[in-house]
Amino acid sequence: MGNVNKDQDLPLAGLRVIDCSQGLAAPSAAASLAMYGADVIKIESVGGDWGRGIGVNKAGNTCVSVAGNMGKRSLTVDLKNPHGRAFIKRLVDDADIFLESSRPGVAQRLGIDYPTLSADNPALIYLSMTGFGQHGPHRDRPCSDTVAQAFSGLLASNTGSDGIPHRVNTIPADVAGGLYAFQAISMALFRRTRTGKGGYIDLSLTQAIAHFQGVKFAEYQIEGGAPTPFNEPAGNYLARDGWIVITLVKEENFAAICTAMDLTELIDDPRYLTFQARGENKLELRRIIAERVATQSADHWLEIFAAKGILANRVYDYGDWLGDSHVTETQAVEYFEQPGIGQIGYPAMPGGMAQAATLAPTIGFGDAAILRDVGLSDTEIAELTASGAVHLSGD
């Protein structure tokens, strides 16, 4: 059923969250609230959150639904049913936070908009997550992580040497949206401790991923034109047995790299004296370094670079990271058993104060217990299910 018994020492212990959002962005914000101790009740339609259909589905969950719903409880409610909407209103009357991610206007048509739900609960913090926000000429445009990348300039910024703008495959708009949503809710909670009032948060994927790139927007205006690499010849290079990354953040780092690779003739070459000069001559510089890297193993270069304080690492895949001794010794990964899937290793929440990652629920798992927890009698539960407003899984 997820994390029902919360550690009372966690920062958000005692708070109740009603999560009507779908996908990854807003749900991941609610999952973060759960990790910090809140009791999060995931409200799903009969078919489930559409995030359960992204990727390979095992035992009712995918990678998206696991990442977005860890630590929650799940309840299936038909929001098109008037009894279902009335039930949500009853739930929210005693809740602290409400999240939804429907298109602008949908929550109002369903009667679960902020004015309606906050009328009897002025301390409610209500977050709406959409692609372009609740206002403006683009508010009704369909949006996704990829669309947000394109709109925000991220795709253009990630144009490769092939001249093609490349989509970033780690769904950064959804992830950034979830983090900014968690941040905004946290600040609203802090404000509520002083004022006693809740509030409405209008957060969009496109604004989230734009703010995430703030330094590149500053670069575009200060330096002019399309963003360029800050620190040539930083990049990935193929050693004899695998890829490594080499990077630099100060001018003197370039001389250290050249010395370590026995390429000292490049240090005083006018084509490579500054970051700007290296950027203008990057193709030839990268070719020279790539040819030298290819002559030795990855470990050979990494040992030399480490001795000279040069920023470098083997290019890991996710399995490499999970198996790294540093990750293990610093408890940077947490393992939990996901029913029907098995053990999953998940990166620990940075900064501490959060509980360990825990399983994500299947649709409606433990739902009868949720209804009793929120104060419904057996008669009321029977009436809700008979009306079709609530669907019990039988678990």
CSV table of C-alpha atoms in Angstrom, one decimal:
chain,number,residue,atom,x,y,z
A,1,MET,CA,0.0,0.0,0.0
A,2,GLY,CA,3.0,2.3,0.1
A,3,ASN,CA,4.2,4.3,3.1
A,4,VAL,CA,1.3,4.4,5.5
A,5,ASN,CA,3.2,4.5,8.8
A,6,LYS,CA,5.3,7.6,8.5
A,7,ASP,CA,8.3,8.5,10.7
A,8,GLN,CA,7.0,11.3,12.9
A,9,ASP,CA,10.4,12.9,12.9
A,10,LEU,CA,10.3,13.5,9.2
A,11,PRO,CA,9.7,17.2,8.2
A,12,LEU,CA,6.3,16.8,6.6
A,13,ALA,CA,4.9,14.1,8.9
A,14,GLY,CA,1.2,14.7,9.7
A,15,LEU,CA,0.5,16.4,6.4
A,16,ARG,CA,-2.0,14.9,3.9
A,17,VAL,CA,-1.6,15.4,0.1
A,18,ILE,CA,-4.2,14.6,-2.5
A,19,ASP,CA,-2.5,13.9,-5.8
A,20,CYS,CA,-4.7,14.1,-8.9
A,21,SER,CA,-1.8,14.6,-11.3
A,22,GLN,CA,-0.5,12.3,-13.9
A,23,GLY,CA,2.7,11.5,-15.8
A,24,LEU,CA,6.0,12.3,-14.1
A,25,ALA,CA,6.4,16.1,-13.4
A,26,ALA,CA,3.7,16.9,-10.8
A,27,PRO,CA,3.6,13.2,-9.5
A,28,SER,CA,7.3,13.3,-8.8
A,29,ALA,CA,6.8,16.5,-6.7
A,30,ALA,CA,4.1,14.6,-4.7
A,31,ALA,CA,6.5,11.6,-4.4
A,32,SER,CA,9.1,14.0,-2.9
A,33,LEU,CA,6.5,15.2,-0.3
A,34,ALA,CA,5.9,11.5,0.6
A,35,MET,CA,9.7,10.9,1.0
A,36,TYR,CA,9.7,13.8,3.5
A,37,GLY,CA,6.9,12.3,5.5
A,38,ALA,CA,3.6,13.4,4.0
A,39,ASP,CA,0.7,11.0,3.6
A,40,VAL,CA,0.1,11.1,-0.2
A,41,ILE,CA,-3.0,9.7,-1.6
A,42,LYS,CA,-2.8,9.1,-5.4
A,43,ILE,CA,-6.1,9.6,-7.1
A,44,GLU,CA,-6.3,7.6,-10.4
A,45,SER,CA,-9.0,7.0,-13.0
A,46,VAL,CA,-10.2,3.5,-13.7
A,47,GLY,CA,-7.5,2.9,-16.3
A,48,GLY,CA,-4.8,4.4,-14.1
A,49,ASP,CA,-2.5,7.3,-14.6
A,50,TRP,CA,-1.2,7.5,-18.2
A,51,GLY,CA,2.3,7.3,-16.7
A,52,ARG,CA,1.6,3.6,-16.2
A,53,GLY,CA,1.6,3.1,-19.9
A,54,ILE,CA,5.0,4.7,-20.6
A,55,GLY,CA,7.7,2.0,-21.0
A,56,VAL,CA,7.5,-1.7,-20.1
A,57,ASN,CA,4.7,-2.5,-17.7
A,58,LYS,CA,5.4,-5.1,-15.1
A,59,ALA,CA,2.8,-5.9,-12.5
A,60,GLY,CA,1.0,-2.7,-13.1
A,61,ASN,CA,3.9,-0.3,-13.0
A,62,THR,CA,6.5,1.2,-15.4
A,63,CYS,CA,9.7,3.1,-14.8
A,64,VAL,CA,7.6,6.4,-15.0
A,65,SER,CA,5.0,5.3,-12.5
A,66,VAL,CA,7.5,3.9,-10.1
A,67,ALA,CA,9.6,7.1,-10.1
A,68,GLY,CA,6.5,9.3,-9.9
A,69,ASN,CA,4.6,7.4,-7.2
A,70,MET,CA,7.0,6.0,-4.7
A,71,GLY,CA,5.7,6.1,-1.1
A,72,LYS,CA,2.1,6.9,-2.1
A,73,ARG,CA,-1.2,5.2,-1.5
A,74,SER,CA,-3.6,4.7,-4.5
A,75,LEU,CA,-7.3,5.2,-4.9
A,76,THR,CA,-9.4,4.9,-8.0
A,77,VAL,CA,-12.0,7.6,-8.3
A,78,ASP,CA,-14.3,8.5,-11.3
A,79,LEU,CA,-14.1,12.3,-11.4
A,80,LYS,CA,-16.8,12.4,-14.0
A,81,ASN,CA,-19.2,10.9,-11.5
A,82,PRO,CA,-20.8,13.6,-9.3
A,83,HIS,CA,-20.4,11.3,-6.3
A,84,GLY,CA,-16.7,11.0,-7.1
A,85,ARG,CA,-16.3,14.7,-7.2
A,86,ALA,CA,-18.1,15.1,-3.9
A,87,PHE,CA,-15.9,12.5,-2.4
A,88,ILE,CA,-12.7,14.4,-3.6
A,89,LYS,CA,-14.1,17.6,-2.1
A,90,ARG,CA,-14.6,15.7,1.2
A,91,LEU,CA,-11.0,14.4,1.0
A,92,VAL,CA,-9.6,17.8,0.3
A,93,ASP,CA,-11.5,19.5,3.2
A,94,ASP,CA,-9.0,17.8,5.5
A,95,ALA,CA,-6.0,17.9,3.3
A,96,ASP,CA,-3.0,20.3,3.3
A,97,ILE,CA,-1.9,20.0,-0.4
A,98,PHE,CA,-3.7,19.2,-3.7
A,99,LEU,CA,-2.0,18.7,-7.0
A,100,GLU,CA,-3.4,18.4,-10.5
A,101,SER,CA,-2.0,18.4,-14.0
A,102,SER,CA,-5.1,18.6,-16.3
A,103,ARG,CA,-5.3,21.1,-19.2
A,104,PRO,CA,-6.4,24.6,-18.3
A,105,GLY,CA,-10.1,24.7,-17.6
A,106,VAL,CA,-10.6,21.0,-17.0
A,107,ALA,CA,-10.3,21.2,-13.2
A,108,GLN,CA,-12.9,24.0,-13.2
A,109,ARG,CA,-15.3,22.0,-15.4
A,110,LEU,CA,-14.9,19.0,-13.0
A,111,GLY,CA,-15.5,21.2,-9.9
A,112,ILE,CA,-12.1,20.5,-8.4
A,113,ASP,CA,-10.5,23.9,-9.2
A,114,TYR,CA,-8.8,26.0,-6.5
A,115,PRO,CA,-11.8,28.4,-5.7
A,116,THR,CA,-14.1,25.4,-5.2
A,117,LEU,CA,-11.7,23.3,-3.1
A,118,SER,CA,-10.4,26.1,-1.0
A,119,ALA,CA,-13.8,27.6,-0.1
A,120,ASP,CA,-14.0,25.4,3.0
A,121,ASN,CA,-10.3,24.9,3.4
A,122,PRO,CA,-8.5,28.3,3.0
A,123,ALA,CA,-5.3,26.8,4.3
A,124,LEU,CA,-5.1,24.5,1.2
A,125,ILE,CA,-2.0,24.7,-1.0
A,126,TYR,CA,-3.1,23.9,-4.6
A,127,LEU,CA,-0.7,23.3,-7.4
A,128,SER,CA,-1.6,23.1,-11.1
A,129,MET,CA,1.1,21.8,-13.5
A,130,THR,CA,0.5,22.4,-17.2
A,131,GLY,CA,2.7,22.8,-20.3
A,132,PHE,CA,2.4,26.5,-20.8
A,133,GLY,CA,0.6,27.7,-17.6
A,134,GLN,CA,-3.0,28.9,-17.0
A,135,HIS,CA,-2.6,32.2,-19.0
A,136,GLY,CA,-1.1,33.5,-22.2
A,137,PRO,CA,-1.6,32.7,-26.0
A,138,HIS,CA,-0.1,29.2,-25.7
A,139,ARG,CA,-2.0,28.0,-22.7
A,140,ASP,CA,-4.1,25.6,-24.6
A,141,ARG,CA,-1.3,24.1,-26.7
A,142,PRO,CA,-0.5,20.5,-26.0
A,143,CYS,CA,2.9,20.0,-24.4
A,144,SER,CA,5.3,17.3,-23.3
A,145,ASP,CA,8.8,17.1,-22.1
A,146,THR,CA,10.1,17.2,-25.7
A,147,VAL,CA,7.9,20.1,-26.7
A,148,ALA,CA,9.1,22.0,-23.6
A,149,GLN,CA,12.7,21.3,-24.6
A,150,ALA,CA,12.0,22.7,-28.1
A,151,PHE,CA,10.1,25.8,-26.8
A,152,SER,CA,12.7,26.7,-24.2
A,153,GLY,CA,15.7,26.6,-26.5
A,154,LEU,CA,17.2,23.5,-25.0
A,155,LEU,CA,17.1,21.5,-28.2
A,156,ALA,CA,18.8,24.3,-30.1
A,157,SER,CA,21.4,24.6,-27.4
A,158,ASN,CA,22.1,20.9,-27.7
A,159,THR,CA,22.9,21.0,-31.4
A,160,GLY,CA,25.5,18.4,-32.2
A,161,SER,CA,28.5,18.6,-34.6
A,162,ASP,CA,26.1,17.0,-37.1
A,163,GLY,CA,24.1,20.3,-37.1
A,164,ILE,CA,21.0,18.6,-35.7
A,165,PRO,CA,19.3,19.8,-32.5
A,166,HIS,CA,19.2,16.8,-30.2
A,167,ARG,CA,16.6,16.0,-27.6
A,168,VAL,CA,17.9,15.4,-24.1
A,169,ASN,CA,16.8,11.9,-23.3
A,170,THR,CA,16.6,12.3,-19.5
A,171,ILE,CA,13.2,14.1,-19.6
A,172,PRO,CA,14.7,17.2,-18.0
A,173,ALA,CA,11.6,19.4,-18.3
A,174,ASP,CA,9.5,16.8,-16.3
A,175,VAL,CA,12.3,16.4,-13.7
A,176,ALA,CA,12.8,20.2,-13.4
A,177,GLY,CA,9.1,20.7,-13.2
A,178,GLY,CA,8.8,18.2,-10.4
A,179,LEU,CA,11.7,19.8,-8.5
A,180,TYR,CA,10.4,23.3,-8.9
A,181,ALA,CA,6.9,22.2,-7.9
A,182,PHE,CA,8.3,20.6,-4.7
A,183,GLN,CA,10.2,23.8,-4.1
A,184,ALA,CA,7.1,26.0,-4.6
A,185,ILE,CA,5.0,23.9,-2.4
A,186,SER,CA,7.7,23.9,0.3
A,187,MET,CA,7.8,27.7,0.3
A,188,ALA,CA,4.0,27.9,0.4
A,189,LEU,CA,4.0,25.6,3.5
A,190,PHE,CA,6.6,27.9,5.1
A,191,ARG,CA,4.5,30.9,4.3
A,192,ARG,CA,1.4,29.2,5.8
A,193,THR,CA,3.2,28.8,9.1
A,194,ARG,CA,3.3,32.6,9.3
A,195,THR,CA,0.0,33.6,7.7
A,196,GLY,CA,-2.2,30.5,8.2
A,197,LYS,CA,-3.2,30.8,4.6
A,198,GLY,CA,-2.8,28.5,1.7
A,199,GLY,CA,-2.6,29.6,-1.9
A,200,TYR,CA,-2.6,28.7,-5.6
A,201,ILE,CA,0.5,27.7,-7.5
A,202,ASP,CA,0.5,27.9,-11.3
A,203,LEU,CA,3.6,26.1,-12.6
A,204,SER,CA,4.4,25.2,-16.2
A,205,LEU,CA,6.9,22.8,-17.7
A,206,THR,CA,8.2,25.4,-20.2
A,207,GLN,CA,8.9,27.9,-17.4
A,208,ALA,CA,10.6,25.3,-15.3
A,209,ILE,CA,13.0,24.1,-18.1
A,210,ALA,CA,13.7,27.7,-19.1
A,211,HIS,CA,14.7,28.7,-15.6
A,212,PHE,CA,16.8,25.6,-15.4
A,213,GLN,CA,18.8,27.0,-18.3
A,214,GLY,CA,19.2,30.5,-16.8
A,215,VAL,CA,22.9,30.7,-17.3
A,216,LYS,CA,22.6,29.9,-21.0
A,217,PHE,CA,20.0,32.7,-21.4
A,218,ALA,CA,22.4,35.0,-19.8
A,219,GLU,CA,25.2,33.8,-22.1
A,220,TYR,CA,22.9,34.3,-25.2
A,221,GLN,CA,22.4,38.0,-24.3
A,222,ILE,CA,25.8,38.8,-22.9
A,223,GLU,CA,27.9,37.1,-25.5
A,224,GLY,CA,25.4,37.3,-28.4
A,225,GLY,CA,24.1,34.6,-30.7
A,226,ALA,CA,23.6,30.9,-30.2
A,227,PRO,CA,25.1,29.3,-27.0
A,228,THR,CA,28.6,27.9,-27.4
A,229,PRO,CA,30.6,25.4,-25.3
A,230,PHE,CA,32.1,27.3,-22.3
A,231,ASN,CA,35.3,25.2,-22.0
A,232,GLU,CA,36.8,23.6,-25.0
A,233,PRO,CA,38.2,21.0,-25.4
A,234,ALA,CA,35.9,19.5,-22.7
A,235,GLY,CA,34.1,16.5,-24.0
A,236,ASN,CA,34.0,12.7,-24.4
A,237,TYR,CA,37.0,10.9,-25.8
A,238,LEU,CA,37.4,7.3,-26.8
A,239,ALA,CA,40.3,5.5,-25.1
A,240,ARG,CA,41.4,2.0,-26.2
A,241,ASP,CA,38.9,0.3,-24.0
A,242,GLY,CA,36.1,2.8,-23.5
A,243,TRP,CA,35.0,6.4,-23.3
A,244,ILE,CA,36.3,9.0,-20.8
A,245,VAL,CA,35.3,12.6,-20.3
A,246,ILE,CA,37.8,15.4,-19.8
A,247,THR,CA,36.8,18.9,-18.7
A,248,LEU,CA,38.2,22.1,-17.4
A,249,VAL,CA,36.8,25.2,-15.6
A,250,LYS,CA,39.9,27.5,-15.4
A,251,GLU,CA,42.4,28.7,-18.0
A,252,GLU,CA,45.3,27.0,-16.2
A,253,ASN,CA,43.5,23.7,-16.4
A,254,PHE,CA,44.3,23.6,-20.2
A,255,ALA,CA,48.0,23.7,-19.5
A,256,ALA,CA,47.7,20.9,-17.0
A,257,ILE,CA,45.8,18.7,-19.5
A,258,CYS,CA,48.4,19.3,-22.2
A,259,THR,CA,51.3,18.5,-19.8
A,260,ALA,CA,49.6,15.3,-18.6
A,261,MET,CA,49.1,14.2,-22.2
A,262,ASP,CA,52.6,15.2,-23.4
A,263,LEU,CA,51.1,17.8,-25.7
A,264,THR,CA,53.0,20.8,-24.3
A,265,GLU,CA,53.4,22.4,-27.7
A,266,LEU,CA,49.7,23.3,-27.5
A,267,ILE,CA,50.1,25.4,-24.4
A,268,ASP,CA,51.5,28.5,-26.1
A,269,ASP,CA,49.9,28.0,-29.5
A,270,PRO,CA,48.0,31.2,-30.2
A,271,ARG,CA,45.0,29.2,-31.5
A,272,TYR,CA,44.5,27.7,-28.0
A,273,LEU,CA,45.6,30.4,-25.6
A,274,THR,CA,42.1,31.3,-24.2
A,275,PHE,CA,38.7,29.7,-23.9
A,276,GLN,CA,37.5,31.9,-26.7
A,277,ALA,CA,40.4,31.0,-29.0
A,278,ARG,CA,39.9,27.3,-28.3
A,279,GLY,CA,36.3,27.6,-29.1
A,280,GLU,CA,37.1,29.1,-32.5
A,281,ASN,CA,39.5,26.3,-33.2
A,282,LYS,CA,37.8,23.4,-31.4
A,283,LEU,CA,37.6,20.9,-34.2
A,284,GLU,CA,41.3,20.7,-34.7
A,285,LEU,CA,42.0,20.8,-31.0
A,286,ARG,CA,39.6,18.0,-30.3
A,287,ARG,CA,41.1,15.9,-33.1
A,288,ILE,CA,44.6,16.2,-31.6
A,289,ILE,CA,43.4,15.2,-28.1
A,290,ALA,CA,41.2,12.4,-29.4
A,291,GLU,CA,44.2,10.9,-31.3
A,292,ARG,CA,46.3,11.0,-28.1
A,293,VAL,CA,43.6,9.6,-25.9
A,294,ALA,CA,43.0,6.6,-28.3
A,295,THR,CA,46.6,5.4,-27.7
A,296,GLN,CA,46.1,4.3,-24.1
A,297,SER,CA,43.5,2.7,-21.9
A,298,ALA,CA,40.9,4.7,-19.9
A,299,ASP,CA,42.5,3.7,-16.6
A,300,HIS,CA,45.9,4.9,-17.9
A,301,TRP,CA,44.6,8.4,-18.5
A,302,LEU,CA,42.4,8.6,-15.4
A,303,GLU,CA,45.4,7.7,-13.2
A,304,ILE,CA,47.5,10.4,-14.7
A,305,PHE,CA,44.7,12.9,-14.6
A,306,ALA,CA,43.9,12.2,-11.0
A,307,ALA,CA,47.5,12.7,-9.9
A,308,LYS,CA,47.4,16.2,-11.6
A,309,GLY,CA,44.0,17.2,-10.3
A,310,ILE,CA,42.5,17.2,-13.8
A,311,LEU,CA,38.7,16.9,-14.1
A,312,ALA,CA,38.0,13.5,-15.8
A,313,ASN,CA,36.0,10.3,-15.4
A,314,ARG,CA,35.1,7.2,-17.2
A,315,VAL,CA,31.8,7.6,-19.0
A,316,TYR,CA,29.5,5.5,-16.8
A,317,ASP,CA,26.2,3.9,-17.7
A,318,TYR,CA,23.5,3.5,-14.9
A,319,GLY,CA,24.8,0.0,-14.1
A,320,ASP,CA,28.3,1.4,-13.6
A,321,TRP,CA,27.0,4.0,-11.2
A,322,LEU,CA,25.0,1.6,-9.2
A,323,GLY,CA,28.0,-0.7,-8.8
A,324,ASP,CA,30.6,1.9,-8.0
A,325,SER,CA,32.2,1.5,-4.5
A,326,HIS,CA,31.8,5.2,-3.7
A,327,VAL,CA,28.1,5.0,-4.4
A,328,THR,CA,27.8,2.0,-2.1
A,329,GLU,CA,30.0,3.4,0.8
A,330,THR,CA,28.2,6.8,0.8
A,331,GLN,CA,24.8,5.1,0.7
A,332,ALA,CA,24.0,7.2,-2.4
A,333,VAL,CA,21.6,4.4,-3.6
A,334,GLU,CA,18.7,2.9,-1.8
A,335,TYR,CA,17.2,-0.4,-2.5
A,336,PHE,CA,13.5,-1.4,-2.2
A,337,GLU,CA,11.4,-4.4,-3.3
A,338,GLN,CA,8.8,-3.4,-5.9
A,339,PRO,CA,6.1,-6.1,-6.1
A,340,GLY,CA,6.1,-8.0,-9.4
A,341,ILE,CA,9.4,-6.4,-10.4
A,342,GLY,CA,11.9,-7.2,-7.7
A,343,GLN,CA,14.7,-5.1,-6.2
A,344,ILE,CA,15.1,-1.6,-7.5
A,345,GLY,CA,18.1,0.6,-6.7
A,346,TYR,CA,17.1,4.3,-6.6
A,347,PRO,CA,19.3,7.3,-6.1
A,348,ALA,CA,18.9,8.6,-2.5
A,349,MET,CA,17.3,12.1,-2.0
A,350,PRO,CA,20.2,14.5,-1.7
A,351,GLY,CA,20.6,16.5,1.6
A,352,GLY,CA,19.2,14.0,4.0
A,353,MET,CA,16.1,14.4,6.2
A,354,ALA,CA,14.1,12.2,3.8
A,355,GLN,CA,13.2,8.5,4.3
A,356,ALA,CA,14.5,5.8,2.1
A,357,ALA,CA,12.9,5.3,-1.3
A,358,THR,CA,10.0,2.8,-1.0
A,359,LEU,CA,7.6,1.0,-3.4
A,360,ALA,CA,5.1,2.5,-5.7
A,361,PRO,CA,1.5,1.2,-5.4
A,362,THR,CA,-0.4,-0.7,-8.1
A,363,ILE,CA,-3.7,0.9,-9.0
A,364,GLY,CA,-5.9,1.1,-6.0
A,365,PHE,CA,-3.8,-1.2,-3.8
A,366,GLY,CA,-5.0,-0.9,-0.2
A,367,ASP,CA,-7.8,1.4,-1.2
A,368,ALA,CA,-10.4,0.2,1.3
A,369,ALA,CA,-8.0,1.0,4.1
A,370,ILE,CA,-7.6,4.5,2.7
A,371,LEU,CA,-11.3,5.1,2.8
A,372,ARG,CA,-11.5,4.0,6.4
A,373,ASP,CA,-8.5,6.1,7.3
A,374,VAL,CA,-10.3,9.2,6.0
A,375,GLY,CA,-13.3,8.5,8.2
A,376,LEU,CA,-15.8,6.7,6.0
A,377,SER,CA,-18.1,4.1,7.5
A,378,ASP,CA,-18.7,0.7,5.8
A,379,THR,CA,-22.1,2.0,4.7
A,380,GLU,CA,-20.6,5.1,3.1
A,381,ILE,CA,-17.9,2.9,1.4
A,382,ALA,CA,-20.6,0.6,0.0
A,383,GLU,CA,-22.6,3.6,-1.3
A,384,LEU,CA,-19.6,5.1,-3.0
A,385,THR,CA,-18.7,1.9,-4.7
A,386,ALA,CA,-22.3,1.1,-5.7
A,387,SER,CA,-22.5,4.5,-7.4
A,388,GLY,CA,-19.4,3.8,-9.4
A,389,ALA,CA,-17.7,6.8,-7.9
A,390,VAL,CA,-14.9,4.7,-6.3
A,391,HIS,CA,-13.6,1.4,-7.6
A,392,LEU,CA,-12.0,-0.9,-5.1
A,393,SER,CA,-9.3,-3.2,-6.3
A,394,GLY,CA,-10.1,-6.0,-3.8
A,395,ASP,CA,-6.5,-6.0,-2.4
